[in-house]
Amino acid sequence: MSTNTVDAGLLSKMFLAGAKNLEAKKEWINELNVFPVPDGDTGTNMTLTIMSAAKEVAALNVVSMDTLAKAISSGSLRGARGNSGVILSQLFRGFCKAIRDQKEITVEGMSIAFQKAVETAYKAVMKPKEGTILTVARGGADKAIELLEENPQIDMESFLSEVLAYADEVLTRTPEMLPVLKEAGVVDSGGQGLMQILKGAFDAFLGKEVDYEIETAPETQAQAVSGTAQAEAEIKFGYCTEFIIMLEKEYTPETELSFKAFLESIGDSIVVVSDDDIVKVHVHTNDPGLAIQRALTYGSLTKMKIDNMREEHHEKLIKEADRQAAAKKEAEQKEKEMPRKEVGFISVSVGAGIGGIFRDLGADCLIEGGQTMNPSTEDMLNAIAKVNADTIFIFPNNKNIILAANQAQALTKDKKVIVIPTKTVPQGITALINYVPEKTPEENETVMCEEIRQVRTGQLTYAVRDTHIDDKTIHEGDIMGVGDHGILAVGKEIYDTALETVRQMMDEDAELISVYYGEEMKEEDAQTLGEKLAELYPDCDVEVNPGGQPIYYYIISVE
């Protein structure tokens, strides 16, 4: 590579190439998840995070280091999903802080940016754990320092190549740092995701052929009409043409093949159906006259209908834009009319039953998500904006969503946001139940945090692959009871595995067992399980509730 610096144009290409490489490998990265659950989503979360930023980068009219840094930092921060996505956004944030005022990034500047990225990401995690994406990032940053100390004149290509090689080496050592990775026989999925971004970026630096095309974000209300011309341009053939030929001349199978071939030469969406003495024709074309002229050679025409699809599409877009604008105005009006509250509640929820429970307990806003799709920081910020309250409590209800909630908290300036670190739905329900209006927000925060520590949760699902973890051999299709800190039970039947999962969670202080059955479970089966638990643990109250959650047959809590 001839260049020894990286300017904004090249960095933009490197970033987009890294995003595309991660997107291509996301399913492979998902499969590196330690627990063989069907919602292993590290690759998905990291991809959604970086793609949020990539769309902003791709939309830049003027690419300078400053505009690029803002697009990457803002886009990834707001789009961050899951712990891996939040950490990735913080790596980008730190990197962008170091390069935003530069016209070109030198080798030394790149080294400083790597260090700033790692420093920022480590600060964002309360208890950093080694053997993760953080370790891989730090390995690369440390190698950058070492290379510069050994050879201050090192060229950019050699520098980046050696940094990547060492970071990759650190990734291979992550199983030695985290026993759970070693037992499962995988490297850290977040670290692997980071490496795919860096490798894609390096390919772009080397000038390799890379697809930089990034799909733009969905249209907003304001963009709907302005995008009409582009949308119309995507309609290749503008006239929907239909008619019936009343045959007056010989119409053989060979004649029909010839007619279809002609129609294909002038349009698409072709349907030609012969029935005795008539032929029904449908074609999308830019010149209906040509289709009509050819058809007239076979007979007379009737039931003729020609529609301008571009005009129809235009009208549809305008109506949709008007509808969305009216809906937005109505929502804004309702928010204005809603009296300001002292305290509001936001809960992450999945399933109609669980959502109904949170609503009944006073949740003002539900964010759909949880195990199957971690909501982004942007989702959190939108929910915060909707709740007209001075203080807002957020219940993430998933350990992989807490960092995104914390990030939204840090980005909110006009309201006080308190994140209760609930890791499961039952913890969120317990926290909300224990809210006392007469207490201050700080007092409620203390009580809620104490109470959720008393809740133990087991979640029943199926294994998506063979593995060995927590001293348990698991085969694809097995039923697993996943607890707060590992696999509690493995079996072939849902009912038996559920009973064993509860047995593993029980202790002498247990007073309440709550069962939330998923969308795939029948109410009578859930009631049978509840009755058996009441029989086995007569000193405990047992509650059975419809949860409606996907993927997880049962969510069961003991407290």
Short mmCIF file of C-alpha atoms in Angstrom, two decimals, residues 59 71 108 137 155 171 189 201 216 244 248 291 359 365 368 373 375 381 413 434 446 474:
data_model
loop_
_atom_site.label_atom_id
_atom_site.label_comp_id
_atom_site.label_asym_id
_atom_site.label_seq_id
_atom_site.Cartn_x
_atom_site.Cartn_y
_atom_site.Cartn_z
CA ALA A 59 -25.70 9.04 3.84
CA ALA A 71 -21.73 9.67 12.12
CA GLU A 108 1.01 7.32 15.70
CA ALA A 137 -9.34 -4.86 21.68
CA ASP A 155 4.65 2.01 7.68
CA LEU A 171 -8.71 -14.10 20.44
CA SER A 189 -18.05 -14.39 20.09
CA ALA A 201 -11.47 -2.69 7.20
CA THR A 216 -30.51 3.11 3.65
CA ILE A 244 -59.28 -10.65 -23.44
CA GLU A 248 -60.86 -15.15 -34.90
CA ALA A 291 -49.23 -5.58 -26.70
CA ARG A 359 -49.30 -2.89 32.28
CA CYS A 365 -44.39 2.10 28.23
CA GLU A 368 -40.85 -5.19 22.83
CA MET A 373 -34.32 -9.34 20.11
CA PRO A 375 -33.77 -3.41 21.99
CA LEU A 381 -34.45 6.86 24.23
CA LYS A 413 -30.55 15.23 30.00
CA ASN A 434 -42.16 -3.33 45.39
CA THR A 446 -32.54 0.68 46.97
CA ILE A 474 -26.03 -31.42 25.79
#
